[in-house]
Amino acid sequence: MEELDGEPTLTLIPGINSKKRQMCFDWGPGEMLVCETLFKKKEKEEKVLGCPFIYIVRKDIDVYSRILRKLFNESHSIFVGLQRIEEESAGKSRKAQLVRVSKNYRSVIRACMEEMHQVAIAAQDPVCGRQYSSQVSILSAMELIWNLCEILFIEVAPAGPLLLHLLDWVRLHVCEMDGLSADVLGSENPNKHENFWNLPGNTQTLTELELKWQHWHEECERHLQDGTFASNPHLESLCKVMLGDDNALLEQKELLSNWYHFLVTRLLYSHPTVKPIELHFYAQSSLDLFLGGDSGPEPLDNILMAAFEFDIHQVIKECSIALSNWWFVAHLTDLLDHCKLLHSHNLYFGSNMREFLLLEYASGLFAHHSLWQLGVDYFDHCPELGRVYLELHIERIPLNTEQKALKVLRICERRQMTEQVRSICKILAMKAVCNNRLGSALSWSIRAKDAAFATLVSDRFLKDYCERGSFSDLDLIDNLGPAMMLSDRLTFLGKYREFHRLYGEKRFLDAASLLLSLMTSQIAPRSFWMTLLTDALPLLEQKQVIFSAEQTYELMQCLEDLTTGRPEPRDLEGQRPQDDDIETTKVEMLRLALARNLARAIVKEGTLEGS
Amino acid sequence: MEEIFAKFVSQKISKTRWRPVPPGSLQPAETFATGSWDNEENSVSLWCIGDFGNLSTDGGFEGDHQLLCDIKHHGDVMDLQFLDQERIVAASSTGCVTIFLHHPNNQTLSVSQEWVGAHYHIGPGSPSYRSAPCTGIVCNSPEIVTVGEDGRINLFRVDYKEAVRTIDNADSSTLHAVTFLRTPEILTVNSIGQLKIWDFRQQGSEPSQILSLTGDRVPLHCVDRHPNQQHVVATGGQDGMLSIWDVRQGSMPVSLLKAHEAEMWEVHFHPSNPDHLFTCSEDGSLWHWDASTDVPEKSSLFHQGGRNSTLLAHPLSNQLNVNQSVISSWLSTDPAKDRIEITSLLPNRTLSVNSLDVLGSCLLCGTDAEAIYVTRQLFS
């Protein structure tokens, strides 16, 4: 409608000398990436550093996006409410509900229009003001079309009330009406008219009304022929108008702002009981008469004509072409689909028209840095492909804070998208590990129930312990709770820390049996056994016998497993001989301690308890 | 609660706060601040409520709050607090803490002080400097305590350039919220379900007390202290559970109440009427918990009209502390006797309610559906 048919707009990319260089580009979901390049490099061409930037070019949406956002948000809640309307309510109540929804949508468009109009008036910059005004007229056209669709398709007004609705429709949208036109074109007569129709709660049948009107029409005709108004040419033309004389009406063309105004006026005076199916005849002729060959029909005219012809698909198709975003067609099609008006003719890639439009609209929302949250609900209500689209889009939302990540995760979890939950948690856990936030990393792996990552985090903790000799983040390890069961390594970590605590509390017997169980139950990683055995040393060296003979045998077994299992050839890597020395010393010390403990244990156990 | 007004404001609201009324003033709260998030350019805005009673012609919910002024804010507004009548402190996802000053004569906001890099993962000295979001702040003029995703606690003082005290690596996970207990003590909640009490009089970086939930270590997102009884604290968790704690006794919550279906973002005791508690959640609802044991008041809640749905709380675990002389109604929830009335305050289900604030009989909340809801007749 308001799309420029003229020259495409020229946007200069700063920093790129378009005379000397070329540009390459690629399309994105809502924008374009542009950067400088040189396609044909000549030999003599000096390799001067051109523009080092990549530019993102997007259609200038800043002008109206703030106000349009309200449209998107409010219509989102209406959309979600519509989907929840119960199926069982059929017949009149359902129709009434759908009409209410349609009116809600329209009031949202109107509110947007009003606000934008205010801004357009108040705009300092005339270019800005013009842009706002053009946006206002686009919104106005959208409301016009929607209103007509509501009357014809949703309200499904029968002959009789149909004209009244159309009258309201025209009155609502024709702004430039001065007093005279109002008088001539219907408001004087509607007084008579409204009594005539006896609305609401009209109990007269259509035939009765038709007869009454016929009677009145004949009376008018008689007055004209009798020359009652011959003295006053204005009154005479008024009478002709009331008789529905096309030429008389056309004489007042300046007062009629457009052809559909003309149409409704014609119908009012010549065929007030017009039936819906007859509308398009009158519409076509009105259009032709009004334009009179001066100009061709505008896109808006084509859309309205398609509506009068009850060709819903054509309406939607034309709107899709004329409008720059999917908002209008997506919501209107969805509403009409709820009215069971769309034939389910499948488009070639499997989904029907309603779903296609909703998917396109929602994908557009996901390209917006903030409105993606609205898109989720739209995908939810696309039964065929919605879930797949959502899965793909949701993973690509940039997560710069934990709070945003939590919201995205909640969306995925509610829809049982476990793969996405895992992948997002893994990314966050990895980030946390890089930032040395091991507690956060663990909390993410617990949320994703990711045992592998929990193992990774535990290994990190253990590594830290080996390097520093003490645990970092005791508050976490001490309080793992049931999360400890997530992975073996994590359980080991928790138990190992418990061992240290028991030792610190001097509960040596408990500590000893825990230590042993860690090794014998195979929870401890092999690489850690040496550390565990070394931890056992002070217990072995205690004055009192802590490890029983049985336990000592087991410890010895572990030590043997460890030493026999270890590969000998180390000199290939040029290992320092001191490491080897330390190792052998440790093993020797352990062997000695174990042997001594064994001796003491056997003696102690063999001794009869004193009475 | 009579009418709640909604207004769409074209930005997702992360925090809403009433401006404190001067002490002794009888006027209801009139001005509030909001912070936005997830925009390319976020802002901190100040709004004012005019006269109500101007409903739009179709009788819809036409909020009458008008924008007074706003100012750009770098990064998401993670938390917002009024330091005093004119100054607002904002915590940013860039790790920055800013004090904004409101100039009432020309209705503008300006930056009064800024601590850049209050929270970071890797310090500014290193080439791989990485900032961390600051997740929570609490003020007690002139002191400001901040916590962040880096597990750090900062104590700032207005007009001091550097932090007065910093506890590095106070927590190995993310600290989500902080509140004052008694003035030198603060309480933090983290993402492994622990409450930690820190005493600024003590040196060192160990908490003086740790409390945690039994069972799953569900992350805790919000905390609020009872206005009169400084040992009673309420927390909200990722699973929507509301927990009431008595920090003097034991290390486990006194009661756990199953509440929302998703993360609870904020919990507030009513400052002058602490038998009333308010929570808001990712599931798009805002609940009013009424634990007052005054029976006549309770029966009036049943006649509120169709919009409210009263539910009964299901305390999951319960500890009756019979030795207490002053039993707070929150601590002694007995399912047979003292029932908590829960009312949902928002008319329709919406996207996440991120923030709420309550002052006197005025309630305010902001949502991800870019709407602000206000009611000034909370208890009628």
GROMACS .gro file of C-alpha atoms in nm, chain A residues 58 62 65-70 73-74 76-77 80 84 107 115 368-374 377 398 400-404 406-411 413-414 431 434-444 446-447 461 472-473 475-476 478-483, chain B residues 7-12 14-15 37-41 58 76 78 93 121-122 130 133 149-152 169-174 176 190-192 194 196 210 212 214-217 219 221 238-240 261-263 265 282-284 349 351-354 368-370:
model
  126
   58ARG     CA    1   1.918  -0.377   0.868
   62ASP     CA    2   1.411   0.221   1.486
   65SER     CA    3   0.983  -0.023   1.677
   66ARG     CA    4   0.917   0.118   2.023
   67ILE     CA    5   0.548   0.164   1.962
   68LEU     CA    6   0.511  -0.147   1.751
   69ARG     CA    7   0.656  -0.352   2.032
   70LYS     CA    8   0.341  -0.284   2.227
   73ASN     CA    9   0.326  -0.788   2.308
   74GLU     CA   10  -0.043  -0.720   2.341
   76HIS     CA   11   0.076  -1.210   2.179
   77SER     CA   12  -0.143  -1.234   2.487
   80VAL     CA   13  -0.237  -1.719   2.347
   84ARG     CA   14  -0.698  -2.163   2.482
  107SER     CA   15  -0.839  -0.222   1.944
  115GLU     CA   16   0.004   0.666   1.990
  368HIS     CA   17   1.495  -0.975   1.762
  369HIS     CA   18   1.721  -0.949   2.062
  370SER     CA   19   1.432  -0.914   2.303
  371LEU     CA   20   1.108  -1.038   2.148
  372TRP     CA   21   1.225  -1.398   2.118
  373GLN     CA   22   1.030  -1.486   2.430
  374LEU     CA   23   0.707  -1.414   2.247
  377ASP     CA   24   0.440  -1.941   2.234
  398PRO     CA   25   2.306  -1.561   2.320
  400ASN     CA   26   2.521  -1.338   2.868
  401THR     CA   27   2.383  -1.377   3.218
  402GLU     CA   28   2.280  -1.674   3.425
  403GLN     CA   29   1.933  -1.534   3.467
  404LYS     CA   30   1.872  -1.534   3.094
  406LEU     CA   31   1.772  -1.996   3.343
  407LYS     CA   32   1.477  -1.859   3.150
  408VAL     CA   33   1.584  -2.036   2.834
  409LEU     CA   34   1.638  -2.359   3.027
  410ARG     CA   35   1.297  -2.332   3.183
  411ILE     CA   36   1.143  -2.299   2.837
  413GLU     CA   37   1.250  -2.813   3.031
  414ARG     CA   38   0.880  -2.736   3.014
  431LYS     CA   39   3.226  -2.133   3.084
  434CYS     CA   40   3.708  -2.159   3.252
  435ASN     CA   41   3.624  -1.887   3.501
  436ASN     CA   42   3.726  -2.114   3.785
  437ARG     CA   43   3.372  -2.119   3.925
  438LEU     CA   44   3.367  -2.484   4.005
  439GLY     CA   45   3.059  -2.461   4.222
  440SER     CA   46   2.860  -2.308   3.938
  441ALA     CA   47   2.993  -2.569   3.698
  442LEU     CA   48   2.877  -2.841   3.930
  443SER     CA   49   2.537  -2.683   3.975
  444TRP     CA   50   2.491  -2.672   3.594
  446ILE     CA   51   2.350  -3.133   3.827
  447ARG     CA   52   2.070  -2.951   3.646
  461PHE     CA   53   3.884  -3.040   4.229
  472SER     CA   54   3.923  -2.528   4.758
  473ASP     CA   55   3.555  -2.459   4.788
  475ASP     CA   56   3.151  -2.517   5.122
  476LEU     CA   57   3.056  -2.698   4.806
  478ASP     CA   58   3.101  -3.060   5.220
  479ASN     CA   59   2.744  -2.995   5.121
  480LEU     CA   60   2.695  -3.199   4.809
  481GLY     CA   61   2.398  -3.388   4.942
  482PRO     CA   62   2.224  -3.630   4.710
  483ALA     CA   63   2.393  -3.466   4.412
  618LYS     CA   64   0.066  -0.063   3.092
  619PHE     CA   65   0.286  -0.186   2.809
  620VAL     CA   66   0.616  -0.009   2.805
  621SER     CA   67   0.814  -0.155   2.513
  622GLN     CA   68   1.092  -0.293   2.728
  623LYS     CA   69   1.123  -0.610   2.929
  625SER     CA   70   1.376  -0.681   3.515
  626LYS     CA   71   1.332  -0.478   3.834
  648TRP     CA   72   1.694  -0.607   3.040
  649ASP     CA   73   1.770  -0.786   2.715
  650ASN     CA   74   1.749  -0.469   2.509
  651GLU     CA   75   2.026  -0.347   2.289
  652GLU     CA   76   2.007  -0.033   2.497
  669ASP     CA   77  -1.355   0.063   2.655
  687ASP     CA   78   2.101  -0.561   3.177
  689MET     CA   79   2.021  -0.706   3.733
  704SER     CA   80   2.533  -0.752   3.385
  732HIS     CA   81   3.601  -1.351   3.675
  733ILE     CA   82   3.951  -1.269   3.569
  741ARG     CA   83   3.634  -1.114   3.189
  744PRO     CA   84   2.736  -0.989   3.613
  760GLU     CA   85   2.824  -1.438   3.952
  761ASP     CA   86   3.190  -1.435   4.042
  762GLY     CA   87   3.108  -1.535   4.398
  763ARG     CA   88   3.246  -1.209   4.529
  780ASN     CA   89   3.578  -1.618   4.627
  781ALA     CA   90   3.324  -1.600   4.905
  782ASP     CA   91   3.137  -1.870   4.721
  783SER     CA   92   3.234  -2.122   4.460
  784SER     CA   93   2.901  -2.079   4.284
  785THR     CA   94   2.694  -1.779   4.188
  787HIS     CA   95   2.208  -1.463   4.364
  801ASN     CA   96   2.374  -1.906   4.613
  802SER     CA   97   2.309  -2.150   4.334
  803ILE     CA   98   2.383  -2.459   4.541
  805GLN     CA   99   2.297  -2.246   5.069
  807LYS     CA  100   2.558  -1.794   5.425
  821ILE     CA  101   2.600  -2.180   5.666
  823SER     CA  102   2.123  -2.528   5.357
  825THR     CA  103   1.827  -3.095   5.287
  826GLY     CA  104   1.771  -3.305   4.985
  827ASP     CA  105   1.842  -3.160   4.645
  828ARG     CA  106   2.058  -2.854   4.643
  830PRO     CA  107   1.955  -2.295   4.371
  832HIS     CA  108   1.726  -1.694   4.383
  849GLN     CA  109   1.455  -2.248   4.139
  850ASP     CA  110   1.179  -2.500   4.182
  851GLY     CA  111   0.941  -2.230   4.299
  872GLU     CA  112   0.584  -2.395   3.909
  873ALA     CA  113   0.904  -2.228   3.808
  874GLU     CA  114   1.183  -2.009   3.948
  876TRP     CA  115   1.239  -1.442   4.128
  893GLU     CA  116   0.890  -1.724   3.603
  894ASP     CA  117   0.557  -1.903   3.569
  895GLY     CA  118   0.390  -1.564   3.523
  960ARG     CA  119  -0.137  -1.567   3.296
  962LEU     CA  120   0.515  -1.422   3.072
  963SER     CA  121   0.752  -1.424   3.367
  964VAL     CA  122   0.693  -1.173   3.643
  965ASN     CA  123   1.048  -1.067   3.713
  979ASP     CA  124   0.877  -1.013   3.046
  980ALA     CA  125   0.565  -0.928   2.845
  981GLU     CA  126   0.692  -0.569   2.868
   0.00000   0.00000   0.00000
